Coordinates of C-alpha atoms in Angstrom, one line a residue:
X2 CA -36.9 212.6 103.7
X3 CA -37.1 208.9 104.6
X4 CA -34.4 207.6 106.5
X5 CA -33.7 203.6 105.9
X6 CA -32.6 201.9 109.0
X7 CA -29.1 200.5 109.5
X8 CA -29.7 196.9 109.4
X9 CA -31.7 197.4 106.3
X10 CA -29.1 199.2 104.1
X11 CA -26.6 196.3 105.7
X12 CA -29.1 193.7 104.0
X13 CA -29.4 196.0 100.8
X14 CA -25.4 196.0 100.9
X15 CA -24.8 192.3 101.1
X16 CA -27.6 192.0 98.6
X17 CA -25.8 193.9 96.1
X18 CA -22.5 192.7 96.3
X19 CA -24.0 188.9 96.1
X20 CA -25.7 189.6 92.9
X21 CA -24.1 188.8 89.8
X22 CA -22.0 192.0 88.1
X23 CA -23.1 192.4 84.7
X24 CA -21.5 191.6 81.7
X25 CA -19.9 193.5 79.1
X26 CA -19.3 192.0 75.9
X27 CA -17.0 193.5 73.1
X28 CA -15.1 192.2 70.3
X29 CA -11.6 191.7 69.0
X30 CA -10.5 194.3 66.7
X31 CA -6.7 193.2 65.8
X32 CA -4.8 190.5 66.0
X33 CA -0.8 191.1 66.5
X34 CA 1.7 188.6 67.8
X35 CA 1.6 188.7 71.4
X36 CA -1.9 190.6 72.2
X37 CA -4.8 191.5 71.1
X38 CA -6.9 195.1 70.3
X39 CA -10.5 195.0 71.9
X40 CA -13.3 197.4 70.9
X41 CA -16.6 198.1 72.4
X42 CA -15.5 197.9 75.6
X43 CA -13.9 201.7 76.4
X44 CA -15.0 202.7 79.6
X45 CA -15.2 199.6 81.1
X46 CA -12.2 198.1 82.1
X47 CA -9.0 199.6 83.3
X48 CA -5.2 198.5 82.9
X49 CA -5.2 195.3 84.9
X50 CA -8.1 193.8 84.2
X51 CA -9.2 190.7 82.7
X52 CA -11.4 189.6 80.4
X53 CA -12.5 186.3 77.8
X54 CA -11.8 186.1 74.5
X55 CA -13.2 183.2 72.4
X56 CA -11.5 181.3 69.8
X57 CA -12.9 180.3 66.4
X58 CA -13.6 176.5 68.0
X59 CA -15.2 178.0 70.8
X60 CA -12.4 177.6 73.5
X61 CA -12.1 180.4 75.9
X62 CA -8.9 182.4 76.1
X63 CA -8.2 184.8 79.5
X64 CA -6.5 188.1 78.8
X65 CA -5.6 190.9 80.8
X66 CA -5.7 194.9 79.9
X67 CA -2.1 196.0 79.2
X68 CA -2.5 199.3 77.3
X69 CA -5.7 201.5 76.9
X70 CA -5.9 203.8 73.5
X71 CA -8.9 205.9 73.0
X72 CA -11.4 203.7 72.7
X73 CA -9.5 200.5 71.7
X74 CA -8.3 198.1 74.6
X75 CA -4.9 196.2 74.4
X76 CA -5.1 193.2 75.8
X77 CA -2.2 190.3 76.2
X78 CA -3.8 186.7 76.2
X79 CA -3.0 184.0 79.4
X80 CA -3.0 181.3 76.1
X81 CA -2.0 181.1 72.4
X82 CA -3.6 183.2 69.8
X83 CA -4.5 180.8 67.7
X84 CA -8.5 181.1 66.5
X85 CA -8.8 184.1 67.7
X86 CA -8.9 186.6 65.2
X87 CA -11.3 189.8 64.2
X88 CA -14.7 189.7 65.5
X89 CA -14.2 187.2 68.2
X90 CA -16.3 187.6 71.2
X91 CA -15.0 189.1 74.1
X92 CA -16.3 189.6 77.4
X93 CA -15.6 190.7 81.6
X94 CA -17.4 191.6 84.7
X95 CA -18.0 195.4 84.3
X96 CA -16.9 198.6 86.5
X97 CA -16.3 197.9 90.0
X98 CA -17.2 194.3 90.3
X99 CA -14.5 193.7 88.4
X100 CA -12.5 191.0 90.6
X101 CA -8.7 191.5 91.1
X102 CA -6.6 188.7 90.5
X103 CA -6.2 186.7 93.1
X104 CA -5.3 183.1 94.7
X105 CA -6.3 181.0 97.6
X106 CA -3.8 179.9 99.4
X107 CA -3.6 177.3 102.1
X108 CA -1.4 175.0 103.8
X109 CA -2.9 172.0 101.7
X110 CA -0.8 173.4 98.8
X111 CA 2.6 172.1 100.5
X112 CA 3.7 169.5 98.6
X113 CA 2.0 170.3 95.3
X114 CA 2.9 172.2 91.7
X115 CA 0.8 174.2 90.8
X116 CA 0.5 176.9 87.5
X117 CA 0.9 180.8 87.9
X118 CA -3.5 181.0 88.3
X119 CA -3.5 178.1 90.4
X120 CA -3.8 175.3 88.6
X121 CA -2.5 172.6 89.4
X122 CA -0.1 170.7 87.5
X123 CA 0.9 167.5 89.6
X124 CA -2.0 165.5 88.2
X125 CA -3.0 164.7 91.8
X126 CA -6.2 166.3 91.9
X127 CA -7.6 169.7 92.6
X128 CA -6.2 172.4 95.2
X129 CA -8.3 173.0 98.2
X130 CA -8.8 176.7 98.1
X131 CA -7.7 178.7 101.4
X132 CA -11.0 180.9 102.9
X133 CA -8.7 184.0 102.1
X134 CA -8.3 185.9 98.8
X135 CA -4.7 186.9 98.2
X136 CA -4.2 189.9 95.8
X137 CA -1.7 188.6 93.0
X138 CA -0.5 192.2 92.6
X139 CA 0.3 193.5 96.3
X140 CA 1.6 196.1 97.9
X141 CA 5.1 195.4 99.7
X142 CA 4.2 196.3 103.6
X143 CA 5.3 199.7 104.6
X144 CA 8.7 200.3 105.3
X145 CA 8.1 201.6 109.0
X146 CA 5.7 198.8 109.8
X147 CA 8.0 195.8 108.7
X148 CA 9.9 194.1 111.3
X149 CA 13.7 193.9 111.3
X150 CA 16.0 191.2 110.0
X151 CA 16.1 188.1 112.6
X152 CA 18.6 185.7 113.5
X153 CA 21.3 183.9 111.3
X154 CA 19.3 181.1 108.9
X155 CA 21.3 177.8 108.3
X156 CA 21.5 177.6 104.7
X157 CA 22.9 173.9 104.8
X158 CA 25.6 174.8 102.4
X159 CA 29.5 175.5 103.9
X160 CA 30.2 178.4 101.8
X161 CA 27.0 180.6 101.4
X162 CA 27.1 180.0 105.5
X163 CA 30.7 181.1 106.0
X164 CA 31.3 183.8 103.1
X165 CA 27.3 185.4 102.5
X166 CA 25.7 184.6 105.7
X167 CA 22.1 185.2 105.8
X168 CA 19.7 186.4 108.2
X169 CA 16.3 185.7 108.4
X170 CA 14.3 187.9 105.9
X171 CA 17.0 188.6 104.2
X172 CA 17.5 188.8 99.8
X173 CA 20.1 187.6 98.4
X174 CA 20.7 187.6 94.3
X175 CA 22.5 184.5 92.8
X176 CA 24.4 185.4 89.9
X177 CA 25.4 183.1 87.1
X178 CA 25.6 181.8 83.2
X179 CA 23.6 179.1 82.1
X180 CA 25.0 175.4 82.8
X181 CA 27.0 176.6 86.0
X182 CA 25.7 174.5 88.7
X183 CA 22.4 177.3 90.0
X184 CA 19.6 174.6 89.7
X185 CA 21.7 171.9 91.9
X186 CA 22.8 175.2 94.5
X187 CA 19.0 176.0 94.9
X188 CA 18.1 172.6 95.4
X189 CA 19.9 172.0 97.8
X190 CA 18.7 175.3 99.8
X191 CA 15.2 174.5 99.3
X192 CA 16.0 170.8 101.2
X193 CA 18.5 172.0 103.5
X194 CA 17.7 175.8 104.4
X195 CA 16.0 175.8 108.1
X196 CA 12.7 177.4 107.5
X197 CA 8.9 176.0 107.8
X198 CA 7.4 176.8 104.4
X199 CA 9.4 176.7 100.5
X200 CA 7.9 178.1 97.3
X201 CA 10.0 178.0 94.3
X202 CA 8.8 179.9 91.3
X203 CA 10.5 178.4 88.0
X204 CA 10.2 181.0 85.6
X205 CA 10.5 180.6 81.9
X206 CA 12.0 177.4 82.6
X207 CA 13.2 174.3 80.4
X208 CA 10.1 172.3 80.0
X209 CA 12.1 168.7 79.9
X210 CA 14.1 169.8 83.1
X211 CA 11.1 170.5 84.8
X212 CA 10.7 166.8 86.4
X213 CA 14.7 166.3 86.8
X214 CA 14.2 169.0 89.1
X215 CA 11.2 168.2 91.3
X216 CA 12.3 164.4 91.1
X217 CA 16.1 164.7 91.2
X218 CA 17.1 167.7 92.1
X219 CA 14.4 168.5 95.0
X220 CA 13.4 165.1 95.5
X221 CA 10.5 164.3 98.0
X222 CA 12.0 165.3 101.2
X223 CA 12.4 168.7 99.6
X224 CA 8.7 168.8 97.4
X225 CA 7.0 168.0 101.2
X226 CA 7.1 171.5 102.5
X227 CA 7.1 173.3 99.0
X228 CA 5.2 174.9 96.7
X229 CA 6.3 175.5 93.1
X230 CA 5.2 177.4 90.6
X231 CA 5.9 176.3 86.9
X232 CA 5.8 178.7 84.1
X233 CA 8.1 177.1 80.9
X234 CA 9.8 178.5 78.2
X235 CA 7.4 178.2 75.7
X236 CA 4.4 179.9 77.7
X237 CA 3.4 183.2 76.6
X238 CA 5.0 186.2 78.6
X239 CA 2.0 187.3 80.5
X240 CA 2.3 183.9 82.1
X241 CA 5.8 184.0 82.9
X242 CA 5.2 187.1 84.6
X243 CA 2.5 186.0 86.8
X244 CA 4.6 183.1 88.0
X245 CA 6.8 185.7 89.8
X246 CA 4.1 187.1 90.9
X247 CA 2.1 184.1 92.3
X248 CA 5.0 182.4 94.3
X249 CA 5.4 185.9 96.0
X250 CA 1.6 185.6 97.1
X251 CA 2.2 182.5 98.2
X252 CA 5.0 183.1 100.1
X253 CA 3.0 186.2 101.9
X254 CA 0.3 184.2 102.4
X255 CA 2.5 181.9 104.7
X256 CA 4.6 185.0 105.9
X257 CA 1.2 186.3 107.6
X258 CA 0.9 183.3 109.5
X259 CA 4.1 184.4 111.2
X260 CA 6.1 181.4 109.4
X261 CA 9.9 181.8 108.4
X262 CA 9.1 181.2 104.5
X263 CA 12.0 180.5 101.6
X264 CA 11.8 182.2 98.5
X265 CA 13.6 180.9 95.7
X266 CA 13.0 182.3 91.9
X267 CA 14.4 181.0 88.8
X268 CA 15.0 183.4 87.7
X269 CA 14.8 187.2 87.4
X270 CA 15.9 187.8 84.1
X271 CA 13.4 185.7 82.6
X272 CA 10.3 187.6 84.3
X273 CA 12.8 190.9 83.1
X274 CA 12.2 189.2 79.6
X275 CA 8.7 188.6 80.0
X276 CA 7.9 192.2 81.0
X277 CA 10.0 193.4 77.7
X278 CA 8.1 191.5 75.7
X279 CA 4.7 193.1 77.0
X280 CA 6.2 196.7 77.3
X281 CA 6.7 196.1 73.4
X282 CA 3.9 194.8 72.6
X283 CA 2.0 197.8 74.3
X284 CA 4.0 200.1 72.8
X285 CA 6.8 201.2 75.0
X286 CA 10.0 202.5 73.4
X287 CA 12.9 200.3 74.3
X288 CA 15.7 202.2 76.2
X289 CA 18.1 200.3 78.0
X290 CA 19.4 197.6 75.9
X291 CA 16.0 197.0 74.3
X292 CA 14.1 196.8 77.7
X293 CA 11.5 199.7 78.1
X294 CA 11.4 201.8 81.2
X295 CA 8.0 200.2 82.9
X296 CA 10.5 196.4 83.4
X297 CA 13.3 198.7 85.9
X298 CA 10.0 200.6 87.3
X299 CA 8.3 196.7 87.8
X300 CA 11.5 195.0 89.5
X301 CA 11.5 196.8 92.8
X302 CA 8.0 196.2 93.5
X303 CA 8.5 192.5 93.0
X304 CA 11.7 192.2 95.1
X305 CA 10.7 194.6 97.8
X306 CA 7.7 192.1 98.7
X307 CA 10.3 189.5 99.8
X308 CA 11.9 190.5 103.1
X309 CA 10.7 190.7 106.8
X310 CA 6.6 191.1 106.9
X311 CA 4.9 193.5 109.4
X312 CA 5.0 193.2 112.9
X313 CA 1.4 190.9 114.4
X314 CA -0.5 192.0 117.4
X315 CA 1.4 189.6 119.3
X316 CA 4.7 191.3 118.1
X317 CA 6.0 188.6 116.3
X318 CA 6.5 188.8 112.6
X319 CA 6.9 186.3 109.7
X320 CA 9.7 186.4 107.3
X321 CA 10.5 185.7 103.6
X322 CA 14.2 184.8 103.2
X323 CA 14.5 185.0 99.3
X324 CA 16.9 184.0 96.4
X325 CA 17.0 185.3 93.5
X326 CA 18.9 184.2 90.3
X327 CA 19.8 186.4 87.6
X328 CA 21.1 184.9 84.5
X329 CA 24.1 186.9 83.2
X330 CA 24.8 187.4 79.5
X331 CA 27.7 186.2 78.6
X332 CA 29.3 187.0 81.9
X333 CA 28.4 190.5 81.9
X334 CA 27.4 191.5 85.5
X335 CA 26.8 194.8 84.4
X336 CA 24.0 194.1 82.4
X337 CA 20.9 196.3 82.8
X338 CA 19.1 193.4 84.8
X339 CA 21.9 192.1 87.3
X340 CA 23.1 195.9 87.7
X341 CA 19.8 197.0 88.8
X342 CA 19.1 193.5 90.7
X343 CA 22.1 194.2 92.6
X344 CA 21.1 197.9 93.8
X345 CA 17.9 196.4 95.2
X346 CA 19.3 193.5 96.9
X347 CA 20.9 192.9 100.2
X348 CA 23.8 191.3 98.9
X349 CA 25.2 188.8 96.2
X350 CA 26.6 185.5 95.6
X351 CA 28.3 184.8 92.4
X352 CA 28.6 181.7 90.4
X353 CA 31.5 181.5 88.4
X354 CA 32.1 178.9 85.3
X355 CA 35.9 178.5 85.7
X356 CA 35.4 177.1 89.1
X357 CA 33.3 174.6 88.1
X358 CA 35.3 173.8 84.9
X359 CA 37.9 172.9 87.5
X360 CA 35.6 170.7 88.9
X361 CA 34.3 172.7 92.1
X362 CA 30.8 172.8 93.1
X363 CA 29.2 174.7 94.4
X364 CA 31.2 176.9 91.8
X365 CA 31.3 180.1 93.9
X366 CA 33.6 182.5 93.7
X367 CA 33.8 183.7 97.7
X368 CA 36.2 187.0 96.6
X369 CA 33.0 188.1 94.5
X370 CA 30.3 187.6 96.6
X371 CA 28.8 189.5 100.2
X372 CA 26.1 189.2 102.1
X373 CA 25.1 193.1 103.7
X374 CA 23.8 192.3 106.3
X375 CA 26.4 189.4 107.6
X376 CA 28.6 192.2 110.1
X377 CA 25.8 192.3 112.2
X378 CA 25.4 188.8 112.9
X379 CA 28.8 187.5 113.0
X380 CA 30.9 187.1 116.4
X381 CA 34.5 188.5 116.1
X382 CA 36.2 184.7 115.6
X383 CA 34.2 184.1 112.6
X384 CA 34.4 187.7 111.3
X385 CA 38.1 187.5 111.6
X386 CA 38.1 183.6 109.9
X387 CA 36.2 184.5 106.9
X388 CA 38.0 187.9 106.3
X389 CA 41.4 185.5 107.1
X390 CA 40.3 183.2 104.2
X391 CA 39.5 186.0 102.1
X392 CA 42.3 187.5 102.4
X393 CA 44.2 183.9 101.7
X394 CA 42.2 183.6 98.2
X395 CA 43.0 186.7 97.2
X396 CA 47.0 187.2 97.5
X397 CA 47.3 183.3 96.1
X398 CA 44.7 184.5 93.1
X399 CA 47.0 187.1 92.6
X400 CA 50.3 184.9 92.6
X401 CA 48.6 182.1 90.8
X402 CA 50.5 182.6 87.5
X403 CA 53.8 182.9 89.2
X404 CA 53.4 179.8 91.6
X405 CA 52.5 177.9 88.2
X406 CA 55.3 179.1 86.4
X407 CA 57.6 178.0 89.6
X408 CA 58.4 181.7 89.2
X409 CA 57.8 182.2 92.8
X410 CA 60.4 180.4 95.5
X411 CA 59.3 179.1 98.8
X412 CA 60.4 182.0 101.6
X413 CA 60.6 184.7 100.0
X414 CA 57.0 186.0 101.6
X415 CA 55.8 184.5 104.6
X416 CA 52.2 185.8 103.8
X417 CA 52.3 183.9 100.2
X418 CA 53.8 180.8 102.1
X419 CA 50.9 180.9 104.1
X420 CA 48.2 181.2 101.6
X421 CA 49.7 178.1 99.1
X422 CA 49.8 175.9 102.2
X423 CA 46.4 177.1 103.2
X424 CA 44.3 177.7 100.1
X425 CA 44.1 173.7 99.2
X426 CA 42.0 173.1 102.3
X427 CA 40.3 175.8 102.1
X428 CA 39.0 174.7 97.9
X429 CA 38.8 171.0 99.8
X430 CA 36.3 172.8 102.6
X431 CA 33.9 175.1 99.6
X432 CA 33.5 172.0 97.6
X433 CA 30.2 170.0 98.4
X434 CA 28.3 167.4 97.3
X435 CA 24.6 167.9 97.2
X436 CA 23.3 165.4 99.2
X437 CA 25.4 166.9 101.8
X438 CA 24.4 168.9 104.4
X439 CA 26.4 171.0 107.0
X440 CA 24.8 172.9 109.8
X441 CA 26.1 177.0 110.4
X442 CA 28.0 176.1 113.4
X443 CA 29.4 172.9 112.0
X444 CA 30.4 175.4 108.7
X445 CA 33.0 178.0 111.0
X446 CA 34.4 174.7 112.9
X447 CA 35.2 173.9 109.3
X448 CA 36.5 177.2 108.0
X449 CA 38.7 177.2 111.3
X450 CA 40.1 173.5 110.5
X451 CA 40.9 174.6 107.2
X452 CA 42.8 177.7 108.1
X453 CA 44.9 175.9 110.4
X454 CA 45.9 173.8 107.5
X455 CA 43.7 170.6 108.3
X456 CA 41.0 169.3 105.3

């Protein structure tokens, strides 16, 4: 038998996978609301894979594979259905050429807004690709392998600082209704949190409040060392999904260059929503308040790529500190989402619209929230300060109605005493303005102050 030399099948290799992978063409079968059925094509494409369908007028749609039935593909479109209908073309790379999704990140994207496929949306020109393909759909690193939370991160703002201190690759959920102050909070994290890299995924966001944010709300100083990722309301789910899952690419993209990275999505339950709408569309019986099984079996692998990446050859690692917001309905945080958000998570921070009705912002209600990870981080004075002021806001919460009523006489319990004289300063210390910052040192000097009865 003839035996080909090494370097020859190398060249035969690299040969190969520089030619062009053929092309399989099909055709649309059915046209239903939010996808498509492809025939023609069984046997050639698997769940995840994308292909072109062409519209009536000759524009090109990109789809992806979302459900595979005997010999008819299901396939949810990128764009709007509209001129697409029976007998459309549609075509993909076949078999094993078939290129995952990725994106090409580099450090030229700081600064710039960009689409979930990496587009960009800042009308300042194209992105300069990285050399690096990035996997849109990734793996979290192995548990064993990953390195540990670091060190305390300054989040800028007094009361996530003091009462859900953070630590450097740590998640953290941000609970709250609509209209409760969450886009101002996470603006000011993205300007003030001390990290070297931001991406901000807005998902299923309010198109018109998409440049009050980036102008307003993040303003330049912020947008310099960001990258966001728009997906609005009115794009079709598929999209909104992949806008979660192209700011975490991003953000591992910066991880692996050993970089403390801040993750910030807006917000969880939108991408939840998205990933209903597909798991209806494809078929899935809806279980837990209309949301099929595949969106609770999705929502770990997303979140569990945020956190601490694997350790480098130099021993170092890079981190992604991550918030994530969860919209509750109707201030149910027991809703399937913010329930199973919550079990992933390493702690909480909940908004709450009575505090800011009374004119408090950032509205968060301290007695609610918890970082996990904060015992290990804190020295004994602050532990014993914030579980001090805690234990204020809780006994005068409970005593509120009497103190109102002037049912409740000065002296009868020194404990209560204490927390009416106290509590004022401490409101005075949690409410901030959001072009203010205040460092994590300069936040327990505060807390102290305030328990000593000084604003």
């Amino acid at each position: 038998m003839t035996s080909f030399p090494r370097p020859g099948l190398a060249a035969l290799r690299g040969a190969i996978a520089a030619h062009d992978a053929a092309c399989v063409r099909g055709h649309v079968a059915a046209v239903a609301a939010l996808s498509v059925e492809v025939a023609g094509l069984s046997g050639q494409l698997a769940v995840g894979d994308r292909l072109v369908l062409t519209a009536r007028d000759g524009q090109a749609v990109a789809a992806e594979i979302i459900a595979i039935r005997g010999a008819m593909l299901q396939a949810a479109p990128f764009g709007a259905t509209l001129g697409i209908g029976a007998g459309a073309p549609a075509h993909a790379r076949a078999g094993t050429a078939q290129p995952r999704a990725s994106l090409f990140p580099s450090p030229a994207w700081l600064g710039r807004v960009i689409d979930p496929l990496g587009a960009p949306l800042d009308g300042r020109g194209p992105l300069p690709p990285g050399p690096t393909a990035c996997p849109v759909r990734a793996a979290p690193p192995p548990a064993t392998l990953r390195a540990r939370l670091g060190p305390p991160i300054d989040l800028g703002v007094r009361v996530l600082n003091c009462f859900a201190t953070c630590r450097t690759g740590q998640r953290l959920g941000l609970f709250a209704g609509s209209g409760v102050g969450k886009s101002t909070l996470l603006s000011m994290l993205s300007r003030y949190t001390a990290c070297d890299v931001a991406v901000l995924a807005l998902v299923g966001e309010r198109g018109r409040e998409v440049r009050d944010f980036l102008e307003d709300d993040l303003g330049p100083e912020g947008l310099a060392r960001a990258v966001v990722v728009v997906a609005t309301s009115d794009a079709p789910p598929l999209l909104r999904r992949e806008a979660a899952y192209a700011a975490l690419t991003i953000a591992e993209y910066f991880r692996d260059q050993g970089k403390s990275v801040l993750l910030l999505m807006d917000s969880v339950t939108r991408f939840c929503l998205a990933l209903r709408e597909l798991g209806l569309a494809a078929g899935e019986p809806p279980a837990t308040r209309g949301y099929p099984p595949s969106v609770f079996a999705e929502l770990p692998r997303l979140l569990e790529r945020a956190g601490p990446g694997p350790i480098l050859p130099d021993g170092t690692a890079g981190h992604i500190t991550a918030l994530f917001t969860v919209l509750v309905e109707g201030g149910d945080h027991d809703e399937p989402v913010a329930d199973a958000v919550r079990g992933i998570l390493d702690g909480h921070v909940v908004l709450d619209r009575r505090i800011g009705e009374a004119g408090r912002y950032p509205a968060v209600d301290v007695l609610k929230s918890l970082s996990r990870a904060a015992s290990g981080i804190l020295t004994s004075d602050q532990a014993a300060s914030v579980r001090q002021a805690r234990a204020h806001l809780a006994l005068h919460a409970d005593m509120a109605d009497m103190i109102r009523l002037g049912a409740y006489k000065a002296g009868t319990d020194p404990e209560v005493d204490a927390a009416i004289r106290v509590v004022p300063c401490l409101h005075a210390f949690l409410a901030q303005a959001r072009d203010d910052h205040t460092s994590l040192d300069d936040s327990f000097t505060g807390l102290s102050r305030a328990l000593r009865g000084a604003s």
